mmCIF file of C-alpha atoms and ligand atoms in Angstrom:
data_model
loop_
_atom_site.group_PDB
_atom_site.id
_atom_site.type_symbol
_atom_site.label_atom_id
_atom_site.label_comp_id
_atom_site.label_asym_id
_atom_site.label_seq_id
_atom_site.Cartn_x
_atom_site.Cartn_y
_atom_site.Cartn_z
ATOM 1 C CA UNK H 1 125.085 207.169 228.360
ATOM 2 C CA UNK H 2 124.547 210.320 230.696
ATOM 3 C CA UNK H 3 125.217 210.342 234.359
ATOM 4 C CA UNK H 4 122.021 211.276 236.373
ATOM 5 C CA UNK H 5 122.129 213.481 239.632
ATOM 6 C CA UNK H 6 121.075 211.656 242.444
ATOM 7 C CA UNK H 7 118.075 212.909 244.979
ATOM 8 C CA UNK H 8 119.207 213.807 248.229
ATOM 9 C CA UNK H 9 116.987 212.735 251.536
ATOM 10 C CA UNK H 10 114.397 214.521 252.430
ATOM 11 C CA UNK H 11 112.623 214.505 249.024
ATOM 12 C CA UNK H 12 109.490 213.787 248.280
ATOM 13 C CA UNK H 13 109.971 212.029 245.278
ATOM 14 C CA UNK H 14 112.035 209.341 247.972
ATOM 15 C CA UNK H 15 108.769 208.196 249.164
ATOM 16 C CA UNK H 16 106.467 207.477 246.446
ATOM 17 C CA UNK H 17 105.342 204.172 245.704
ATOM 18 C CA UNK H 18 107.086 203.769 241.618
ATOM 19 C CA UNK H 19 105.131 202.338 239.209
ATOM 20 C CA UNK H 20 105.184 199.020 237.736
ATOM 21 C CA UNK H 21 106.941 198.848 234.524
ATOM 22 C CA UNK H 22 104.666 197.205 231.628
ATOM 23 C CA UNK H 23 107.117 196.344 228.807
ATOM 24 C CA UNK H 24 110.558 196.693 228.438
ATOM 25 C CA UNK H 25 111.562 199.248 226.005
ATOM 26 C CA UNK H 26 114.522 200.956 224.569
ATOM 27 C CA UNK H 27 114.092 204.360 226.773
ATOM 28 C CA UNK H 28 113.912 201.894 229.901
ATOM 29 C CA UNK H 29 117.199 200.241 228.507
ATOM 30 C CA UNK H 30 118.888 203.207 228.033
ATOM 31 C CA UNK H 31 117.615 204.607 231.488
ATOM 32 C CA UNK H 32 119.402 201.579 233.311
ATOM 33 C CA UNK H 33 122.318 201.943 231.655
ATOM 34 C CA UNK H 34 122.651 205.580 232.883
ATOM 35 C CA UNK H 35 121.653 204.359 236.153
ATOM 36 C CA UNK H 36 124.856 201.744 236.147
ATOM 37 C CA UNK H 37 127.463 204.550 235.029
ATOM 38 C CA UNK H 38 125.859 207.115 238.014
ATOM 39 C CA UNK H 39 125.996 203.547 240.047
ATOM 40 C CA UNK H 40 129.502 202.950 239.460
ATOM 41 C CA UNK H 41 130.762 206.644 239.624
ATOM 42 C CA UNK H 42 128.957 207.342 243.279
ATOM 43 C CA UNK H 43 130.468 204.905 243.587
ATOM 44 C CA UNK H 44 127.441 202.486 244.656
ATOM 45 C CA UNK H 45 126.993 199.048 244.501
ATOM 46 C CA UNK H 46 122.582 199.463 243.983
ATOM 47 C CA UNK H 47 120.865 202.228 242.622
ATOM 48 C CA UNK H 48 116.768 202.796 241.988
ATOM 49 C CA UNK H 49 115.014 204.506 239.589
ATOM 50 C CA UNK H 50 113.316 206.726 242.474
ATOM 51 C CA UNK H 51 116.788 207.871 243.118
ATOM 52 C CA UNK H 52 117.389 209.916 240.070
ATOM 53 C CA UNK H 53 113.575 211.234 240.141
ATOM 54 C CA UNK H 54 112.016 208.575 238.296
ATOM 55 C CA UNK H 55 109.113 206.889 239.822
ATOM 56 C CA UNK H 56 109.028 203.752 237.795
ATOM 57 C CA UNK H 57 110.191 199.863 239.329
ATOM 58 C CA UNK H 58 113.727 199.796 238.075
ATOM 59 C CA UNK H 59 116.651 199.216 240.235
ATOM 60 C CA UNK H 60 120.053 198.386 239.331
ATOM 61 C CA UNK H 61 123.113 196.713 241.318
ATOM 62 C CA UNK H 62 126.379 195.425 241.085
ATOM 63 C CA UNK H 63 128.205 194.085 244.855
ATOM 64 C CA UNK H 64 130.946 192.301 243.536
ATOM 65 C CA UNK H 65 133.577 193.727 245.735
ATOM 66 C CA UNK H 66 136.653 192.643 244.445
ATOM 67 C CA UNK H 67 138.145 194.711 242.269
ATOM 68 C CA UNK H 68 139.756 192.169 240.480
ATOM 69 C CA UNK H 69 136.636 190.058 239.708
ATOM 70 C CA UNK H 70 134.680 190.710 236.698
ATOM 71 C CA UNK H 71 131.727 193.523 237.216
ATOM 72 C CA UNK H 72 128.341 192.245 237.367
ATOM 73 C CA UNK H 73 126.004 194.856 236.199
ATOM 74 C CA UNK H 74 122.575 193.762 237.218
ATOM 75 C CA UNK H 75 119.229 195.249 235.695
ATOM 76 C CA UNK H 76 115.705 194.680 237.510
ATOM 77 C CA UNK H 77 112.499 195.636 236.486
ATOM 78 C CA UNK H 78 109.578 194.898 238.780
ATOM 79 C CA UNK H 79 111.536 193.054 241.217
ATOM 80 C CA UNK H 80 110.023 191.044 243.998
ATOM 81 C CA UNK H 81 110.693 189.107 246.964
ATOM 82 C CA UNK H 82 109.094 185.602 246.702
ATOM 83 C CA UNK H 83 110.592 184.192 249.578
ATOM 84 C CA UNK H 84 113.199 185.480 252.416
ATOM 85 C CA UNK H 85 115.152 183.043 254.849
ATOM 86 C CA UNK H 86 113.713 183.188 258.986
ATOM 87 C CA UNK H 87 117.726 184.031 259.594
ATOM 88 C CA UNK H 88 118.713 187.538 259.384
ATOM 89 C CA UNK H 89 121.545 189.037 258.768
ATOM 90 C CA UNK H 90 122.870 192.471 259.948
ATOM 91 C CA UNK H 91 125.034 195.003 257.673
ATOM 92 C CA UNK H 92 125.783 198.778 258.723
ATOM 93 C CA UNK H 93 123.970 199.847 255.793
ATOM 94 C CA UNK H 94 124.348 203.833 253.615
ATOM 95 C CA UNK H 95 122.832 205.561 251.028
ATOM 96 C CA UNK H 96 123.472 207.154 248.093
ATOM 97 C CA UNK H 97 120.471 209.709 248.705
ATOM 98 C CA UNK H 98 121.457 209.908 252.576
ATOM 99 C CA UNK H 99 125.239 210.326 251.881
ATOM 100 C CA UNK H 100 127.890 210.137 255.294
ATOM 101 C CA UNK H 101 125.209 208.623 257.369
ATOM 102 C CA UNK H 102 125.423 204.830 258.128
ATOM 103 C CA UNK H 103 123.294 202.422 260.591
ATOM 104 C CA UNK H 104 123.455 199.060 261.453
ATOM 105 C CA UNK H 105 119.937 197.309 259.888
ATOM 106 C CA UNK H 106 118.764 193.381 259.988
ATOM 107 C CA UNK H 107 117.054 192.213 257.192
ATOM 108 C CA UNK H 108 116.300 188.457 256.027
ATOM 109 C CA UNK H 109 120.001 186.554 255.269
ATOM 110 C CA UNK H 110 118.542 185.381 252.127
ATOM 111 C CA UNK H 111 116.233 186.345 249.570
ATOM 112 C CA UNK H 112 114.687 184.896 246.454
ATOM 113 C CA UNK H 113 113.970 187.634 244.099
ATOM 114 C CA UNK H 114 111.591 187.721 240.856
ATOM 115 C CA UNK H 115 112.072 190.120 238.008
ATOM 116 C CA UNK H 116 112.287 190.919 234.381
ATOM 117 C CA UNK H 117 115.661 191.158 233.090
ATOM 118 C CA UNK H 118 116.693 193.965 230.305
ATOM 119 C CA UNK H 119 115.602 191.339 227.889
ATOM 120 C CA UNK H 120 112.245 191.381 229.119
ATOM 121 C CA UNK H 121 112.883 188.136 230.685
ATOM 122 C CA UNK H 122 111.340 186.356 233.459
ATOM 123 C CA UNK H 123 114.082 185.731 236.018
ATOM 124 C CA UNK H 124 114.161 184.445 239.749
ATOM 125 C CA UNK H 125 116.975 183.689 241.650
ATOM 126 C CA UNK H 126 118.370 183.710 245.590
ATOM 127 C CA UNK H 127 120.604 186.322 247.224
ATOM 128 C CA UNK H 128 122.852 185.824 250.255
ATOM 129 C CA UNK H 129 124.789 188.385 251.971
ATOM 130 C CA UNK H 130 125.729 191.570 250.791
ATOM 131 C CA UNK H 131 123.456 191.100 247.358
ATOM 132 C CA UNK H 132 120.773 190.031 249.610
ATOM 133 C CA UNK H 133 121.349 193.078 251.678
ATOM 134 C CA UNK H 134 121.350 194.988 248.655
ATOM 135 C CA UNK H 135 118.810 193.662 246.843
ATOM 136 C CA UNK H 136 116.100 194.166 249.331
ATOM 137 C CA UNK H 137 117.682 198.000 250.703
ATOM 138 C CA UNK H 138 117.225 198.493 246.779
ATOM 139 C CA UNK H 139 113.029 197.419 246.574
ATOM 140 C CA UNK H 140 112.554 199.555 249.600
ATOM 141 C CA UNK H 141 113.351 202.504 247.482
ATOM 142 C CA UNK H 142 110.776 201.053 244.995
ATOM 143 C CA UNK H 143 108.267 201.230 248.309
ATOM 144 C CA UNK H 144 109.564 204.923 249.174
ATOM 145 C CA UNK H 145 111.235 203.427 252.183
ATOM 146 C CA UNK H 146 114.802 203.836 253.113
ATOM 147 C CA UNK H 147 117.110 202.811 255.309
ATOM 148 C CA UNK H 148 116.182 205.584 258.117
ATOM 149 C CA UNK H 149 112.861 204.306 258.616
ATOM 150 C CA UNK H 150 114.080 201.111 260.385
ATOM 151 C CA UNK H 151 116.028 203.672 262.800
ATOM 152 C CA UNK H 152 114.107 205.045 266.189
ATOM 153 C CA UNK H 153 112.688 208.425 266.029
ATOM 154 C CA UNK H 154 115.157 210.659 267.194
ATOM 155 C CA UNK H 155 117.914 209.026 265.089
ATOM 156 C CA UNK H 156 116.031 209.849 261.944
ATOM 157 C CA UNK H 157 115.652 212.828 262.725
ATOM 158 C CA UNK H 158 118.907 213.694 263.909
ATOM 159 C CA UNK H 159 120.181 212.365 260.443
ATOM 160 C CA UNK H 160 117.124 214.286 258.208
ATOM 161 C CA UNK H 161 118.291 217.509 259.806
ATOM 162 C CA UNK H 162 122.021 216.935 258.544
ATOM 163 C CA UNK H 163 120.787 216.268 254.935
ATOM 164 C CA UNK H 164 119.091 219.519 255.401
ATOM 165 C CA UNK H 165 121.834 221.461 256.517
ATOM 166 C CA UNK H 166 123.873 219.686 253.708
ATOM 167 C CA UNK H 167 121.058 220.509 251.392
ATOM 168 C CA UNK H 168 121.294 223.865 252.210
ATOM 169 C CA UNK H 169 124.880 224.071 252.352
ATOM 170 C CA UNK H 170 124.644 222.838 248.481
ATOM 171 C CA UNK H 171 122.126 225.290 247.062
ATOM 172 C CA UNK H 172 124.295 228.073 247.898
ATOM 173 C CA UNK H 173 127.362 226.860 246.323
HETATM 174 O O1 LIG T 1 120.551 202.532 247.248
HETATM 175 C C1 LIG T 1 121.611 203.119 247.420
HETATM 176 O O2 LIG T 1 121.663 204.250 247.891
HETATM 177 C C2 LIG T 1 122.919 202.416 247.143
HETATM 178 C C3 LIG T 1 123.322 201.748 248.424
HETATM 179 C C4 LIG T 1 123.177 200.297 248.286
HETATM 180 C C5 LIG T 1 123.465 199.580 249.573
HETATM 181 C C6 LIG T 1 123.269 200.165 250.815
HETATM 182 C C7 LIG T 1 123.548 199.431 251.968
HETATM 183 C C8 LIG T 1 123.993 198.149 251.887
HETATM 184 C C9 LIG T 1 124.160 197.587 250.662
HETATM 185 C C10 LIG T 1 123.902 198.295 249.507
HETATM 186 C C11 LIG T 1 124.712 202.205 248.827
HETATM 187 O O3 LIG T 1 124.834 203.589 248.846
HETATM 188 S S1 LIG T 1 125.998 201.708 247.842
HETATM 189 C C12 LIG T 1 127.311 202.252 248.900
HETATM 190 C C13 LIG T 1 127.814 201.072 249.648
HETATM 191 C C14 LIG T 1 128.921 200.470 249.134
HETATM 192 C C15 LIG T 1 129.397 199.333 249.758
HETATM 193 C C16 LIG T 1 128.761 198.818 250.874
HETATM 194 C C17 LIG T 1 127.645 199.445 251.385
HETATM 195 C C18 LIG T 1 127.158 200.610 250.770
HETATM 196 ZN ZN1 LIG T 2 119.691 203.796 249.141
#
């Protein structure tokens, strides 16, 4: 298990289209489990594959909130939306790769999701609040779109130019 360092926004590796994963294999086991321990350390509660520079479908979350509940550490590969609810919902969403910036975003209440599980089984259930905001902020960065992009003009760029300044601010420590 190896913590992985997270890309910051803007990078272009943020907004490629990953590629569909076609079998589930030990390196893609181990790459989610690496994904979970940078998860929990951020700390996060949804990480994707893009995130830590890898291009492939993967995403992995976890929003149970109370600290005394028991974690649930959940793996997707090739996760899709089958079906999302007409009622949205609105959360002030961050991210990981846009860190100290938050917005409010609406996104469909509910989702059903499909996706292979780190068995390499077929799973499908439905999401409702923070999972389902979660769930879907998490395929976005499968479809090199974050949270910004939902944001008018001028906000995005107002928060691009602080990750660049922070960027910047980083390379010469
Ligand atoms: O993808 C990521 O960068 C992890 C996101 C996941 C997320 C964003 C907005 C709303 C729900 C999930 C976050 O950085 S995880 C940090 C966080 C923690 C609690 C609540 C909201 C965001
Ligand atoms: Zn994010």
């Amino acid at each position: 298990m190896s913590k992985k360092e997270i890309l910051i926004h803007p990078d272009p590796r943020l907004k490629k289209v990953a590629a569909p994963i076609d079998g589930v294999t030990d390196d893609l086991r181990a790459l989610a489990n690496d994904m979970l321990e940078t998860m929990y350390d951020a700390p996060g509660i949804g990480l994707a594959a893009p995130q830590v520079g890898v291009s492939q479908r993967l995403i992995v979350l976890d929003c149970v909130k109370d600290p005394e509940a028991e974690p649930q550490p959940t793996v997707m590969f090739n996760p899709e939306v089958i079906w999302e609810s007409d009622e949205k919902n609105v959360y002030e969403e961050g991210c990981l790769s846009i860190p100290e910036q938050f917005a409010e975003i609406e996104r469909p209440a509910e989702v059903a999701v499909r996706w292979i599980d780190i068995d390499g089984d077929k799973q499908e259930a439905e999401f409702d609040a923070l999972w389902a905001t979660c769930v879907q902020h998490e395929i976005d960065h499968l479809n090199g779109v974050l949270f910004i992009d939902y944001l008018k003009p001028l906000k995005r760029q107002m928060i691009t130019r602080k990750m660049q300044k922070l960027k910047r601010e980083r390379a010469r420590m």
